[in-house]
Amino acid sequence: MLETTHAHIATFVRHAVRATLDARGRGDLSAPTIEVSSPINPAFGDYSTSVALRLAKALGEPAMAVAGSLAADLKHRTSTTGTFEKVEAVQPGFVNFTLADSYLHHQLARLIDEPYHFTHAPVGEGKRVLVEFISANPTGPLTLGNARGAFYGDVLANILSATGHKVEREFYINDAKSSTQIKELGKTALGQGTTYDSEHLQALLRRLKERANFLQLDPAGAGYLVGHEIQLENAQFIQDELRIHFDTWFSEEELYESRAAERVVADLRGRGLVYEKDGAEWLKTTDFGDEHDQVLIRSSGEPTYFLSDIAYHADKFWRGYDWVIDILGADHQGHVKRMEAVGKILGYSGRLDLRFMQLVRIKREGEALKMSKRLGTAMPLEWLTREVGLDAARYFFLTKSRSTHLDFDVELARAQSNENPVFYIQYASARIAGIERNAPAFRLDAKVLLALTAPAERALLVELIQLPDVLVETVRDGELQRLTTYAWNLANRFHKFYETSRVITDNVSETSARFALVRGTKTILQRVLELLGISAPERMGRETQI
């Protein structure tokens, strides 16, 4: 496996830190965590580490003195590798690295010959991961409230696959006949209530009422049947319109029909973790860190949603996953303590990862649209994908951290201009295709890459080798906006190169070198767009010089 650039530099730094500690007779100290980052300002080099600041604190020395020692060791240690042009200590105690042009040229040649190493980062070591997302209630079409989690879950699964994990996508269907929502849906369908009434439901009912005995069903049976039809429609929309594939559609009702939920309760009772109070059965979650105990079975004898959650997650881990990720709405944040308690009870503590999507505001003509599922004013997700296109929808929903609120600007997402980041990124794809249509036959000659020394060329070279690090860091913290930012940065570097360096010229060596850079950019840009689930157009009707 090819080391990422960050890992490559971190290895050098780790040895330099150990040498610095040993030289001071402080080999007893543990080396601090090595973090390598890319400075925003290119004047500070291509990469940087702040490890000297933390090391200086442990040693009781000035940070610049420690940074100077590290820089000196690193210069000596890497002098024969050809990796760096410059290693220097700068205030207040950073060590900055500038990559050698020859190293960048070598990496471009490898990218063209061995693209896999620059588009993947197999750090997952085959770990089995289950990503559960969307899992919308089968009471109506998907709404804008489902969009953020849908695109986050899908792209996260793509990134996990690209980093060597064995990933499966799962949709949990909340269709238990005992659930309040299914019964309310049934009452609405039978004309006994209005909770889920809508034009969409009435159109569906006109078909269902033609079936024999539909009106003789009880609310649970009618709700289950209607919910099943809604789920089929939603599944088709997810697959065809959102371009999201699920490996498993898991039915909550199956937990009860298979008696899995019953077996979980029996196990918990047998372990003395269940007690009765007020006619209900409670689970002793406070013994495992929860703020208060939770009801498993109501006094009416009906199971709670919490029991379904326990049985469902027990089933997930019984299936052998090493890492289970649940993508949830912000309204589920109160579930953390009790689900952590369940993890401890069932023996999978630390393997369940709950991630919450904060709210989204849709802005049109400067005004936020008022949306409420409870009030019946929720906007269908289908409206947005048709209004701005799926590519723009996917990109914009991934531009902010999941822990922050997101404003989705419809006008910006529709704009056919460079102000729209999706247009700007896809225009880079179209420009690359335009160059390829006019380029002569290409055969890589590594020697001609020495001609790539212009600032815009070098900046693009540095950007091209960063994708594996972006993937590794994104897996570590789950912040997917790092990938949308990288896509824009890559397109920006390419456009600047395109506007300052004519690719096809009378100089054969120059043309070959620049076309190699274009070919490398195509490989990385297409891979990034593939991970994001966004198309890479070959024409956009605005191609200019080549």
mmCIF file of C-alpha atoms in Angstrom, residues 268-530:
data_model
loop_
_atom_site.group_PDB
_atom_site.id
_atom_site.type_symbol
_atom_site.label_atom_id
_atom_site.label_comp_id
_atom_site.label_asym_id
_atom_site.label_seq_id
_atom_site.Cartn_x
_atom_site.Cartn_y
_atom_site.Cartn_z
ATOM 1 C CA LEU A 268 -33.060 -9.139 29.380
ATOM 2 C CA ARG A 269 -35.546 -10.562 31.870
ATOM 3 C CA GLY A 270 -33.331 -13.582 32.430
ATOM 4 C CA ARG A 271 -30.428 -11.292 33.296
ATOM 5 C CA GLY A 272 -32.508 -9.436 35.875
ATOM 6 C CA LEU A 273 -32.452 -6.177 33.921
ATOM 7 C CA VAL A 274 -36.237 -5.777 33.597
ATOM 8 C CA TYR A 275 -38.697 -4.808 36.305
ATOM 9 C CA GLU A 276 -42.400 -3.912 36.482
ATOM 10 C CA LYS A 277 -43.765 -0.532 37.493
ATOM 11 C CA ASP A 278 -47.219 0.961 36.908
ATOM 12 C CA GLY A 279 -48.172 -2.087 34.866
ATOM 13 C CA ALA A 280 -45.327 -1.550 32.388
ATOM 14 C CA GLU A 281 -41.993 -3.330 31.993
ATOM 15 C CA TRP A 282 -38.864 -1.184 32.360
ATOM 16 C CA LEU A 283 -35.228 -1.732 31.425
ATOM 17 C CA LYS A 284 -32.574 -0.767 33.993
ATOM 18 C CA THR A 285 -30.641 1.533 31.681
ATOM 19 C CA THR A 286 -29.559 3.770 34.580
ATOM 20 C CA ASP A 287 -27.255 0.953 35.678
ATOM 21 C CA PHE A 288 -25.400 1.555 32.409
ATOM 22 C CA GLY A 289 -25.125 5.342 32.345
ATOM 23 C CA ASP A 290 -28.601 6.452 31.211
ATOM 24 C CA GLU A 291 -30.313 9.344 32.986
ATOM 25 C CA HIS A 292 -33.469 7.325 33.695
ATOM 26 C CA ASP A 293 -34.791 3.832 33.047
ATOM 27 C CA GLN A 294 -36.701 3.184 29.821
ATOM 28 C CA VAL A 295 -40.039 1.496 29.174
ATOM 29 C CA LEU A 296 -39.826 -1.674 27.084
ATOM 30 C CA ILE A 297 -43.461 -2.779 27.137
ATOM 31 C CA ARG A 298 -46.327 -0.414 27.898
ATOM 32 C CA SER A 299 -49.009 -1.216 30.445
ATOM 33 C CA SER A 300 -51.276 -1.961 27.460
ATOM 34 C CA GLY A 301 -48.920 -4.788 26.507
ATOM 35 C CA GLU A 302 -47.700 -3.019 23.372
ATOM 36 C CA PRO A 303 -43.948 -2.760 22.745
ATOM 37 C CA THR A 304 -42.280 0.642 22.682
ATOM 38 C CA TYR A 305 -40.110 2.032 19.889
ATOM 39 C CA PHE A 306 -37.202 1.530 22.279
ATOM 40 C CA LEU A 307 -37.743 -2.230 22.289
ATOM 41 C CA SER A 308 -37.656 -2.199 18.492
ATOM 42 C CA ASP A 309 -34.407 -0.214 18.631
ATOM 43 C CA ILE A 310 -32.824 -2.754 20.970
ATOM 44 C CA ALA A 311 -33.925 -5.749 18.906
ATOM 45 C CA TYR A 312 -32.844 -4.089 15.658
ATOM 46 C CA HIS A 313 -29.387 -3.165 16.920
ATOM 47 C CA ALA A 314 -28.913 -6.569 18.509
ATOM 48 C CA ASP A 315 -29.660 -8.032 15.085
ATOM 49 C CA LYS A 316 -27.113 -5.708 13.453
ATOM 50 C CA PHE A 317 -24.318 -6.906 15.681
ATOM 51 C CA TRP A 318 -25.417 -10.526 15.515
ATOM 52 C CA ARG A 319 -24.802 -10.189 11.779
ATOM 53 C CA GLY A 320 -21.136 -9.596 12.560
ATOM 54 C CA TYR A 321 -20.496 -5.934 11.783
ATOM 55 C CA ASP A 322 -17.446 -4.344 13.357
ATOM 56 C CA TRP A 323 -18.796 -0.820 13.070
ATOM 57 C CA VAL A 324 -22.433 0.238 12.892
ATOM 58 C CA ILE A 325 -23.225 3.805 11.857
ATOM 59 C CA ASP A 326 -26.727 5.255 12.294
ATOM 60 C CA ILE A 327 -27.495 8.485 10.420
ATOM 61 C CA LEU A 328 -30.259 10.245 12.343
ATOM 62 C CA GLY A 329 -32.128 13.534 12.413
ATOM 63 C CA ALA A 330 -31.398 16.178 15.030
ATOM 64 C CA ASP A 331 -34.639 15.241 16.829
ATOM 65 C CA HIS A 332 -33.056 11.918 17.841
ATOM 66 C CA GLN A 333 -30.192 13.409 19.853
ATOM 67 C CA GLY A 334 -31.959 12.520 23.088
ATOM 68 C CA HIS A 335 -31.418 8.841 22.225
ATOM 69 C CA VAL A 336 -27.657 8.885 22.771
ATOM 70 C CA LYS A 337 -27.528 7.956 26.467
ATOM 71 C CA ARG A 338 -30.051 5.164 26.214
ATOM 72 C CA MET A 339 -28.453 3.671 23.101
ATOM 73 C CA GLU A 340 -25.027 3.817 24.747
ATOM 74 C CA ALA A 341 -26.590 1.939 27.659
ATOM 75 C CA VAL A 342 -27.995 -0.647 25.257
ATOM 76 C CA GLY A 343 -24.530 -1.060 23.752
ATOM 77 C CA LYS A 344 -23.115 -1.889 27.157
ATOM 78 C CA ILE A 345 -25.974 -4.271 27.953
ATOM 79 C CA LEU A 346 -25.627 -6.185 24.690
ATOM 80 C CA GLY A 347 -21.835 -6.162 24.717
ATOM 81 C CA TYR A 348 -21.089 -3.987 21.699
ATOM 82 C CA SER A 349 -20.083 -0.811 23.519
ATOM 83 C CA GLY A 350 -17.949 1.453 21.336
ATOM 84 C CA ARG A 351 -19.014 -0.152 18.055
ATOM 85 C CA LEU A 352 -22.213 1.869 17.572
ATOM 86 C CA ASP A 353 -21.703 5.291 15.994
ATOM 87 C CA LEU A 354 -24.685 7.674 16.100
ATOM 88 C CA ARG A 355 -24.466 10.685 13.778
ATOM 89 C CA PHE A 356 -27.010 13.477 13.749
ATOM 90 C CA MET A 357 -27.977 15.760 10.890
ATOM 91 C CA GLN A 358 -28.820 19.310 11.874
ATOM 92 C CA LEU A 359 -31.734 21.166 10.315
ATOM 93 C CA VAL A 360 -31.830 22.638 6.827
ATOM 94 C CA ARG A 361 -33.478 25.855 5.645
ATOM 95 C CA ILE A 362 -34.423 26.120 1.989
ATOM 96 C CA LYS A 363 -34.064 29.703 0.764
ATOM 97 C CA ARG A 364 -35.726 30.915 -2.393
ATOM 98 C CA GLU A 365 -35.410 34.501 -3.577
ATOM 99 C CA GLY A 366 -33.879 35.347 -0.218
ATOM 100 C CA GLU A 367 -36.800 33.970 1.793
ATOM 101 C CA ALA A 368 -36.767 30.787 3.862
ATOM 102 C CA LEU A 369 -39.534 28.364 2.932
ATOM 103 C CA LYS A 370 -41.748 27.421 5.856
ATOM 104 C CA MET A 371 -41.745 23.656 6.251
ATOM 105 C CA SER A 372 -43.372 21.433 8.857
ATOM 106 C CA LYS A 373 -44.275 17.778 8.448
ATOM 107 C CA ARG A 374 -46.541 18.045 11.469
ATOM 108 C CA LEU A 375 -48.471 20.916 9.889
ATOM 109 C CA GLY A 376 -48.540 19.264 6.490
ATOM 110 C CA THR A 377 -46.286 21.860 4.843
ATOM 111 C CA ALA A 378 -43.202 19.679 4.381
ATOM 112 C CA MET A 379 -41.712 19.975 0.894
ATOM 113 C CA PRO A 380 -41.231 16.751 -1.082
ATOM 114 C CA LEU A 381 -37.605 15.960 -1.820
ATOM 115 C CA GLU A 382 -38.670 15.340 -5.403
ATOM 116 C CA TRP A 383 -39.478 19.063 -5.709
ATOM 117 C CA LEU A 384 -35.910 20.078 -4.892
ATOM 118 C CA THR A 385 -34.188 17.556 -7.143
ATOM 119 C CA ARG A 386 -36.342 18.729 -10.045
ATOM 120 C CA GLU A 387 -35.880 22.394 -9.148
ATOM 121 C CA VAL A 388 -32.068 22.399 -8.975
ATOM 122 C CA GLY A 389 -31.033 18.982 -10.291
ATOM 123 C CA LEU A 390 -29.669 16.025 -8.371
ATOM 124 C CA ASP A 391 -26.010 17.008 -8.778
ATOM 125 C CA ALA A 392 -26.548 20.399 -7.148
ATOM 126 C CA ALA A 393 -28.734 18.905 -4.421
ATOM 127 C CA ARG A 394 -26.117 16.318 -3.490
ATOM 128 C CA TYR A 395 -23.281 18.847 -3.449
ATOM 129 C CA PHE A 396 -24.984 21.632 -1.497
ATOM 130 C CA PHE A 397 -26.269 19.312 1.229
ATOM 131 C CA LEU A 398 -22.672 18.230 1.844
ATOM 132 C CA THR A 399 -21.029 21.663 2.062
ATOM 133 C CA LYS A 400 -21.399 22.126 5.823
ATOM 134 C CA SER A 401 -20.578 20.062 8.880
ATOM 135 C CA ARG A 402 -23.448 17.791 9.863
ATOM 136 C CA SER A 403 -23.433 19.436 13.306
ATOM 137 C CA THR A 404 -24.301 22.897 11.926
ATOM 138 C CA HIS A 405 -27.490 24.234 10.390
ATOM 139 C CA LEU A 406 -27.498 24.507 6.609
ATOM 140 C CA ASP A 407 -29.041 27.163 4.381
ATOM 141 C CA PHE A 408 -29.751 25.823 0.890
ATOM 142 C CA ASP A 409 -29.876 28.670 -1.649
ATOM 143 C CA VAL A 410 -32.065 27.498 -4.532
ATOM 144 C CA GLU A 411 -31.095 30.362 -6.862
ATOM 145 C CA LEU A 412 -27.384 29.731 -6.347
ATOM 146 C CA ALA A 413 -27.808 25.994 -6.901
ATOM 147 C CA ARG A 414 -29.573 26.673 -10.219
ATOM 148 C CA ALA A 415 -27.109 29.303 -11.462
ATOM 149 C CA GLN A 416 -25.193 28.539 -14.654
ATOM 150 C CA SER A 417 -22.165 30.559 -13.588
ATOM 151 C CA ASN A 418 -18.892 30.202 -11.717
ATOM 152 C CA GLU A 419 -20.584 31.456 -8.542
ATOM 153 C CA ASN A 420 -22.331 28.087 -8.385
ATOM 154 C CA PRO A 421 -19.651 25.675 -7.093
ATOM 155 C CA VAL A 422 -21.249 22.691 -8.831
ATOM 156 C CA PHE A 423 -21.192 24.459 -12.190
ATOM 157 C CA TYR A 424 -17.609 25.559 -11.544
ATOM 158 C CA ILE A 425 -16.455 22.024 -10.724
ATOM 159 C CA GLN A 426 -18.316 20.388 -13.595
ATOM 160 C CA TYR A 427 -16.994 23.037 -15.980
ATOM 161 C CA ALA A 428 -13.498 21.800 -15.140
ATOM 162 C CA SER A 429 -14.627 18.332 -16.234
ATOM 163 C CA ALA A 430 -15.984 19.721 -19.506
ATOM 164 C CA ARG A 431 -12.795 21.668 -20.167
ATOM 165 C CA ILE A 432 -10.703 18.548 -19.649
ATOM 166 C CA ALA A 433 -12.903 16.631 -22.102
ATOM 167 C CA GLY A 434 -12.537 19.468 -24.604
ATOM 168 C CA ILE A 435 -8.760 19.290 -24.368
ATOM 169 C CA GLU A 436 -8.825 15.525 -24.866
ATOM 170 C CA ARG A 437 -10.945 15.845 -28.006
ATOM 171 C CA ASN A 438 -8.298 18.063 -29.580
ATOM 172 C CA ALA A 439 -5.122 16.564 -28.155
ATOM 173 C CA PRO A 440 -2.698 14.452 -30.178
ATOM 174 C CA ALA A 441 -2.035 10.835 -29.243
ATOM 175 C CA PHE A 442 -0.563 10.721 -25.752
ATOM 176 C CA ARG A 443 2.277 8.552 -24.466
ATOM 177 C CA LEU A 444 3.771 9.376 -21.098
ATOM 178 C CA ASP A 445 7.453 10.269 -21.064
ATOM 179 C CA ALA A 446 8.453 11.031 -17.489
ATOM 180 C CA LYS A 447 11.339 13.210 -18.662
ATOM 181 C CA VAL A 448 9.037 15.833 -20.175
ATOM 182 C CA LEU A 449 7.353 16.373 -16.790
ATOM 183 C CA LEU A 450 10.413 18.389 -15.756
ATOM 184 C CA ALA A 451 8.865 21.221 -17.776
ATOM 185 C CA LEU A 452 6.045 21.579 -15.222
ATOM 186 C CA THR A 453 7.487 24.381 -13.096
ATOM 187 C CA ALA A 454 5.087 27.315 -13.522
ATOM 188 C CA PRO A 455 3.324 28.377 -10.280
ATOM 189 C CA ALA A 456 -0.133 27.307 -11.502
ATOM 190 C CA GLU A 457 1.246 23.964 -12.689
ATOM 191 C CA ARG A 458 2.994 23.313 -9.401
ATOM 192 C CA ALA A 459 -0.091 24.285 -7.377
ATOM 193 C CA LEU A 460 -2.181 21.805 -9.358
ATOM 194 C CA LEU A 461 0.429 19.075 -8.858
ATOM 195 C CA VAL A 462 0.330 19.594 -5.085
ATOM 196 C CA GLU A 463 -3.483 19.425 -5.100
ATOM 197 C CA LEU A 464 -3.607 16.219 -7.129
ATOM 198 C CA ILE A 465 -1.807 14.085 -4.539
ATOM 199 C CA GLN A 466 -4.027 15.078 -1.608
ATOM 200 C CA LEU A 467 -7.122 12.930 -2.216
ATOM 201 C CA PRO A 468 -5.955 9.898 -0.152
ATOM 202 C CA ASP A 469 -5.310 12.188 2.831
ATOM 203 C CA VAL A 470 -8.728 13.790 2.376
ATOM 204 C CA LEU A 471 -10.332 10.345 2.441
ATOM 205 C CA VAL A 472 -8.436 9.172 5.533
ATOM 206 C CA GLU A 473 -9.212 12.343 7.485
ATOM 207 C CA THR A 474 -12.865 12.205 6.463
ATOM 208 C CA VAL A 475 -13.214 8.636 7.711
ATOM 209 C CA ARG A 476 -11.602 9.704 10.978
ATOM 210 C CA ASP A 477 -14.017 12.538 11.788
ATOM 211 C CA GLY A 478 -16.960 12.044 9.419
ATOM 212 C CA GLU A 479 -16.834 15.622 8.121
ATOM 213 C CA LEU A 480 -17.854 15.119 4.509
ATOM 214 C CA GLN A 481 -17.644 18.807 3.623
ATOM 215 C CA ARG A 482 -13.905 18.182 3.366
ATOM 216 C CA LEU A 483 -14.565 16.330 0.089
ATOM 217 C CA THR A 484 -16.796 19.028 -1.446
ATOM 218 C CA THR A 485 -14.172 21.607 -0.482
ATOM 219 C CA TYR A 486 -11.465 19.501 -2.081
ATOM 220 C CA ALA A 487 -13.517 19.192 -5.270
ATOM 221 C CA TRP A 488 -13.796 22.990 -5.508
ATOM 222 C CA ASN A 489 -10.112 23.533 -4.689
ATOM 223 C CA LEU A 490 -9.076 21.034 -7.348
ATOM 224 C CA ALA A 491 -11.316 22.671 -9.951
ATOM 225 C CA ASN A 492 -10.003 26.089 -8.948
ATOM 226 C CA ARG A 493 -6.379 25.001 -9.341
ATOM 227 C CA PHE A 494 -7.195 23.457 -12.707
ATOM 228 C CA HIS A 495 -8.991 26.551 -14.016
ATOM 229 C CA LYS A 496 -6.030 28.732 -13.012
ATOM 230 C CA PHE A 497 -3.668 26.359 -14.795
ATOM 231 C CA TYR A 498 -5.936 26.310 -17.864
ATOM 232 C CA GLU A 499 -6.126 30.092 -18.006
ATOM 233 C CA THR A 500 -2.353 30.612 -17.730
ATOM 234 C CA SER A 501 -0.931 27.632 -19.615
ATOM 235 C CA ARG A 502 -2.061 26.728 -23.128
ATOM 236 C CA VAL A 503 -2.026 22.947 -23.236
ATOM 237 C CA ILE A 504 -1.717 22.236 -26.963
ATOM 238 C CA THR A 505 1.207 24.183 -28.436
ATOM 239 C CA ASP A 506 3.835 23.795 -31.149
ATOM 240 C CA ASN A 507 6.283 22.593 -28.495
ATOM 241 C CA VAL A 508 5.837 18.812 -28.354
ATOM 242 C CA SER A 509 7.523 18.354 -24.950
ATOM 243 C CA GLU A 510 5.549 21.196 -23.401
ATOM 244 C CA THR A 511 2.292 19.852 -24.812
ATOM 245 C CA SER A 512 3.062 16.347 -23.569
ATOM 246 C CA ALA A 513 3.905 17.575 -20.060
ATOM 247 C CA ARG A 514 0.794 19.711 -19.748
ATOM 248 C CA PHE A 515 -1.434 17.040 -21.193
ATOM 249 C CA ALA A 516 -0.061 14.626 -18.595
ATOM 250 C CA LEU A 517 -1.135 17.121 -15.950
ATOM 251 C CA VAL A 518 -4.590 17.305 -17.551
ATOM 252 C CA ARG A 519 -4.801 13.507 -17.616
ATOM 253 C CA GLY A 520 -3.876 13.302 -13.930
ATOM 254 C CA THR A 521 -6.447 15.964 -13.080
ATOM 255 C CA LYS A 522 -9.131 14.060 -14.956
ATOM 256 C CA THR A 523 -8.403 10.909 -12.944
ATOM 257 C CA ILE A 524 -8.691 12.650 -9.593
ATOM 258 C CA LEU A 525 -11.613 14.921 -10.484
ATOM 259 C CA GLN A 526 -13.680 12.069 -11.877
ATOM 260 C CA ARG A 527 -12.964 9.998 -8.784
ATOM 261 C CA VAL A 528 -14.032 12.817 -6.456
ATOM 262 C CA LEU A 529 -17.256 13.360 -8.401
ATOM 263 C CA GLU A 530 -17.885 9.612 -8.376
#
